[in-house]
Coordinates of C-alpha atoms in Angstrom, one line a residue:
M808 CA 125.9 95.8 127.6
T809 CA 122.4 94.7 126.9
G810 CA 121.4 98.3 127.4
S811 CA 123.9 99.4 124.8
V812 CA 122.4 97.0 122.3
E813 CA 118.9 98.3 123.1
E814 CA 120.2 101.8 122.6
V815 CA 121.4 101.0 119.1
F816 CA 117.9 99.8 118.2
Q817 CA 116.3 102.8 119.8
E818 CA 118.5 105.3 117.9
A819 CA 117.6 103.6 114.6
G820 CA 113.9 103.9 115.4
C821 CA 113.2 100.1 115.7
T822 CA 112.7 97.4 118.3
G823 CA 114.9 94.4 118.2
Q824 CA 115.7 90.9 119.5
L825 CA 119.3 89.7 119.5
C826 CA 121.3 86.7 120.5
V827 CA 125.0 86.5 120.0
Q828 CA 126.9 83.5 121.2
T829 CA 130.4 82.0 121.2
L830 CA 130.6 79.0 118.9
D831 CA 130.6 76.6 121.8
G832 CA 127.5 78.3 123.3
S833 CA 129.2 78.9 126.6
R834 CA 128.6 82.6 126.6
E835 CA 126.1 84.9 125.1
V836 CA 124.8 88.5 124.9
A837 CA 121.0 88.5 124.5
L838 CA 118.1 90.9 124.3
D839 CA 114.6 89.6 124.3
A840 CA 116.0 86.5 122.7
D841 CA 113.1 84.1 123.5
R842 CA 110.3 86.2 122.1
P843 CA 108.7 84.7 118.9
V844 CA 109.7 86.7 115.9
V845 CA 108.7 86.7 112.2
S846 CA 111.4 84.7 110.4
A847 CA 110.9 86.2 106.9
S848 CA 113.7 84.9 104.6
V849 CA 115.8 83.8 107.6
V850 CA 113.8 80.6 107.4
K851 CA 115.7 79.8 104.2
V852 CA 118.6 78.5 106.4
S853 CA 116.3 75.8 107.8
I854 CA 114.9 74.9 104.3
A855 CA 118.4 74.7 102.9
L856 CA 119.6 72.5 105.8
T857 CA 116.8 70.1 105.3
A858 CA 117.1 70.0 101.5
E859 CA 120.9 69.5 101.7
T860 CA 120.4 66.8 104.3
Q861 CA 118.1 64.9 102.0
M862 CA 120.6 65.3 99.1
A863 CA 123.4 64.0 101.3
D864 CA 121.6 60.9 102.5
G865 CA 120.1 60.0 99.1
R866 CA 116.5 61.0 99.6
L867 CA 116.7 63.8 97.1
D868 CA 118.8 63.7 93.9
P869 CA 120.8 66.9 93.7
R870 CA 120.7 66.8 89.9
R871 CA 117.0 66.4 89.7
R872 CA 115.7 68.9 87.2
V873 CA 113.0 71.3 88.4
L874 CA 110.9 73.5 86.1
L875 CA 109.9 77.0 87.3
P876 CA 107.1 77.9 84.9
A877 CA 106.6 81.5 83.8
G878 CA 103.4 83.2 84.7
P879 CA 101.4 84.3 87.7
D880 CA 101.8 81.1 89.7
R881 CA 105.6 81.8 90.1
S882 CA 106.3 83.1 93.6
P883 CA 106.6 86.9 93.7
G884 CA 109.9 88.6 94.8
P885 CA 112.2 91.5 94.1
V886 CA 115.1 89.5 92.7
G887 CA 116.2 86.4 90.8
F888 CA 113.8 84.0 89.1
A889 CA 110.8 86.1 90.2
L890 CA 111.9 88.6 87.5
Y891 CA 112.3 86.1 84.7
E892 CA 109.7 86.2 81.9
D893 CA 110.3 82.7 80.6
D894 CA 110.3 79.2 82.0
V895 CA 113.4 78.3 84.0
E896 CA 114.8 74.8 84.5
V897 CA 117.4 74.2 87.2
S898 CA 118.8 71.4 89.4
A899 CA 117.6 70.9 92.9
R900 CA 121.0 71.7 94.3
D901 CA 121.2 74.9 92.3
L902 CA 117.9 76.0 93.8
T903 CA 119.8 76.2 97.1
V904 CA 122.3 78.5 95.6
A905 CA 119.7 80.9 94.4
M906 CA 117.8 80.7 97.7
L907 CA 120.8 81.5 100.0
T908 CA 122.8 83.9 97.9
L909 CA 120.0 85.9 96.3
S910 CA 117.1 85.0 98.7
D911 CA 115.2 83.9 95.6
N912 CA 111.5 83.2 96.4
P913 CA 110.6 80.9 93.5
A914 CA 113.7 78.8 94.2
T915 CA 112.7 78.6 97.8
D916 CA 109.2 77.5 97.1
A917 CA 110.3 74.9 94.6
L918 CA 112.8 73.5 97.0
L919 CA 110.2 73.5 99.8
D920 CA 107.8 71.7 97.5
L921 CA 110.5 69.0 97.0
V922 CA 111.3 68.4 100.6
G923 CA 108.0 69.3 102.3
V924 CA 107.1 71.7 105.0
D925 CA 106.6 68.8 107.5
A926 CA 110.1 67.6 106.8
V927 CA 111.6 71.0 107.6
N928 CA 109.6 71.3 110.8
E929 CA 110.6 67.7 111.8
H930 CA 114.2 68.3 111.2
I931 CA 114.4 71.6 113.1
A932 CA 112.3 70.3 116.0
G933 CA 114.6 67.2 116.1
L934 CA 117.4 69.6 117.0
G935 CA 115.4 70.8 120.0
L936 CA 114.3 74.0 118.3
T937 CA 110.5 73.7 118.9
G938 CA 109.8 77.4 118.7
S939 CA 111.0 77.5 115.0
V940 CA 108.1 76.7 112.7
V941 CA 107.4 76.9 109.0
V942 CA 103.6 77.4 108.3
A943 CA 103.6 77.8 104.5
D944 CA 105.7 78.6 101.5
E945 CA 106.7 82.1 100.5
A946 CA 104.0 82.6 97.9
A947 CA 101.2 81.7 100.4
I948 CA 102.6 84.1 103.1
V949 CA 103.0 87.0 100.7
D950 CA 99.6 86.3 99.2
S951 CA 98.0 86.4 102.6
I952 CA 99.1 90.0 103.0
G953 CA 96.9 91.0 100.0
R954 CA 93.9 88.9 101.2
D955 CA 94.2 90.4 104.8
A956 CA 94.0 93.8 103.2
G957 CA 90.8 92.9 101.4
F958 CA 92.1 91.9 98.0
A959 CA 92.1 88.6 96.2
G960 CA 95.9 88.3 96.8
W961 CA 99.2 90.0 96.7
R962 CA 99.3 90.7 93.0
D963 CA 95.8 92.3 93.1
L964 CA 97.0 94.5 96.0
I965 CA 100.1 95.6 94.1
A966 CA 98.1 96.3 91.0
W967 CA 95.7 98.5 92.9
L968 CA 98.5 100.4 94.6
E969 CA 100.3 101.0 91.3
A970 CA 97.1 102.3 89.7
P971 CA 96.0 106.0 90.1
H972 CA 93.9 106.5 93.2
P973 CA 93.4 109.5 95.5
R974 CA 96.0 109.6 98.2
P975 CA 93.5 109.2 101.1
E976 CA 92.4 105.9 99.5
K977 CA 95.9 104.7 99.1
D978 CA 96.7 105.6 102.7
A979 CA 93.6 103.7 103.9
V980 CA 94.7 100.6 102.1
A981 CA 98.2 100.9 103.5
E982 CA 96.7 101.1 106.9
R983 CA 94.8 97.9 106.3
V984 CA 97.9 96.2 105.1
Y985 CA 99.9 96.9 108.3
A986 CA 96.9 96.6 110.7
N987 CA 95.6 93.3 109.4
A988 CA 98.6 91.3 108.0
T989 CA 98.8 88.0 109.8
A990 CA 102.2 87.6 108.2
L991 CA 103.5 90.2 110.7
V992 CA 102.2 88.3 113.7
P993 CA 104.8 85.7 114.8
E994 CA 102.3 83.3 116.4
L995 CA 100.3 83.2 113.1
T996 CA 103.2 82.8 110.6
T997 CA 106.6 81.3 110.0
R998 CA 108.5 82.1 113.1
T999 CA 111.5 81.5 115.3
T1000 CA 113.4 83.2 118.2
A1001 CA 116.8 84.8 118.3
R1002 CA 118.2 82.2 120.7
E1003 CA 116.9 79.3 118.7
T1004 CA 118.3 80.7 115.5
A1005 CA 121.7 81.3 117.1
T1006 CA 121.6 77.7 118.3
L1007 CA 120.8 76.5 114.8
L1008 CA 123.8 78.3 113.4
R1009 CA 126.1 76.8 116.1
L1010 CA 124.9 73.4 115.1
I1011 CA 125.4 74.0 111.4
W1012 CA 128.9 75.4 112.0
T1013 CA 129.9 72.4 114.2
D1014 CA 128.4 69.7 111.8
E1015 CA 125.8 68.8 114.5
A1016 CA 122.7 69.9 112.5
G1017 CA 122.9 67.2 109.8
P1018 CA 125.4 65.3 107.7
A1019 CA 128.7 67.1 107.5
P1020 CA 128.4 67.7 103.7
A1021 CA 125.0 69.3 104.2
C1022 CA 126.2 71.6 106.9
A1023 CA 129.3 72.5 104.9
R1024 CA 127.2 73.4 101.9
V1025 CA 124.9 75.7 103.9
R1026 CA 128.0 77.4 105.4
T1027 CA 129.6 77.9 102.0
L1028 CA 126.5 79.4 100.4
M1029 CA 125.7 81.7 103.4
A1030 CA 129.2 83.1 103.0
R1031 CA 128.3 84.0 99.4
Q1032 CA 125.1 85.9 100.2
L1033 CA 125.1 89.2 98.3
T1034 CA 123.6 91.3 101.0
R1035 CA 126.4 93.0 102.9
H1036 CA 124.8 96.1 104.5
R1037 CA 123.5 94.5 107.7
L1038 CA 125.7 92.2 109.8
A1039 CA 128.7 92.5 107.5
A1040 CA 128.6 96.3 107.8
G1041 CA 129.5 96.1 111.5
F1042 CA 132.8 94.4 110.9
A1043 CA 136.0 95.2 109.0
S1044 CA 138.6 92.9 107.4
P1045 CA 140.1 90.5 108.4
V1046 CA 136.7 89.6 110.0
T1047 CA 134.4 87.7 107.6
V1048 CA 130.6 87.2 107.8
A1049 CA 128.4 84.4 106.4
A1050 CA 124.8 85.4 106.7
K1051 CA 121.2 85.2 105.6
S1052 CA 119.0 88.2 105.6
G1053 CA 115.2 88.6 105.7
G1054 CA 112.6 91.3 105.5
L1055 CA 108.9 91.9 105.0
I1056 CA 107.0 94.9 103.7
G1057 CA 109.3 97.5 105.4
V1058 CA 108.4 96.3 108.9
V1059 CA 110.6 93.3 109.5
R1060 CA 114.3 93.5 108.8
N1061 CA 116.4 90.6 110.0
E1062 CA 119.8 89.0 109.6
V1063 CA 121.5 86.0 111.1
G1064 CA 125.0 84.7 110.5
V1065 CA 128.4 83.7 111.8
I1066 CA 131.1 86.3 112.3
S1067 CA 134.6 84.8 111.9
F1068 CA 137.7 86.5 113.4
P1069 CA 141.0 84.9 112.6
E1070 CA 141.1 83.1 116.0
E1071 CA 137.4 82.5 116.8
K1072 CA 133.8 82.6 115.6
Y1073 CA 130.6 84.0 116.9
V1074 CA 127.0 83.3 115.9
A1075 CA 124.6 86.2 115.7
A1076 CA 120.8 86.4 115.2
V1077 CA 119.3 89.9 115.0
F1078 CA 115.6 90.6 114.3
T1079 CA 114.1 94.1 114.1
Q1080 CA 110.7 95.6 113.7
T1081 CA 109.6 99.2 112.7
P1082 CA 106.1 100.7 112.7
G1083 CA 103.9 100.5 109.6
G1084 CA 101.0 102.5 108.3
A1085 CA 100.7 106.1 109.4
E1086 CA 103.6 105.7 111.9
A1087 CA 105.9 104.5 109.2
G1088 CA 109.0 106.5 108.4
A1089 CA 111.9 104.5 109.7
D1090 CA 115.1 105.1 107.9
D1091 CA 115.8 101.8 106.1
R1092 CA 119.5 102.5 106.0
A1093 CA 119.6 103.3 109.7
V1094 CA 117.9 100.0 110.7
N1095 CA 120.1 98.0 108.4
A1096 CA 123.2 99.6 109.9
A1097 CA 121.8 99.0 113.4
I1098 CA 121.7 95.3 112.8
G1099 CA 125.5 95.3 112.2
R1100 CA 126.2 97.7 115.0
A1101 CA 124.2 95.8 117.6
A1102 CA 126.0 92.6 116.7
A1103 CA 129.3 94.4 116.9
V1104 CA 128.5 95.7 120.4
A1105 CA 127.5 92.2 121.5
V1106 CA 130.6 90.6 120.0
G1107 CA 132.7 93.3 121.6
E1108 CA 131.4 92.3 125.0
L1109 CA 132.1 88.6 124.5
R1110 CA 135.6 89.4 123.3
E1111 CA 136.3 91.6 126.3
G1112 CA 135.2 88.7 128.6
R1113 CA 137.1 85.9 127.0

């Protein structure tokens, strides 16, 4: 069946890592599941868990007001507060809502600033997940892409790409982006593995990753994620999916989550990569759909063997 999962990725024009497990962890279907991968926004599950744990045990006031100032210092992103033109004030606990449902980057970085990168790493390592590491906030990682391409940062790179330049010059810059971006090298950026992420989800769904209220809050918000074209696309009602997606500059596309049948649940962690630069051309829709199909193939094997 592993070959069937691999064929799903091949047909979509991507490589992939997958780990799908029963909720008790007794059985799994895995493909390259211990290889380090770029977390992208999947890391927001770990950040949410740590923040909700601090709120549950009294270290962080969930009603604490947090100001997200307007201007160039706000973390870039395609949705949510990143698009707001004015100052935003929000509670700490509502930052978690924006982070997990919309994958909001300013909310993520504000929450990470409150709890601390070290606290997230300590929490996750304390669960035995030593291959899952946060190296910096979203703004710093995105900014590094611009710097690695020879610009002052991300915004300068985007401004240059949006300005009129001869096509060969734009192609050359794009090649530098994909060739030099340390954000695409797992060992140099925020990273995890498919198996460790699947384990983290199991621990959250069984209240073993932190205080029960913290785990419940993460589960509830993941169930409300707006993205429905990856894992959720592989399953039909009455099956439900609670998930967190992630992606980076058209190369990394990930989604992790819990697939709930009426009688049982399965955790799934799926990470994919496609070529960038001159070799780019992957069908975004095909790769997104492959994430759901690969998970469905793996779940199907587990259900056949129960």
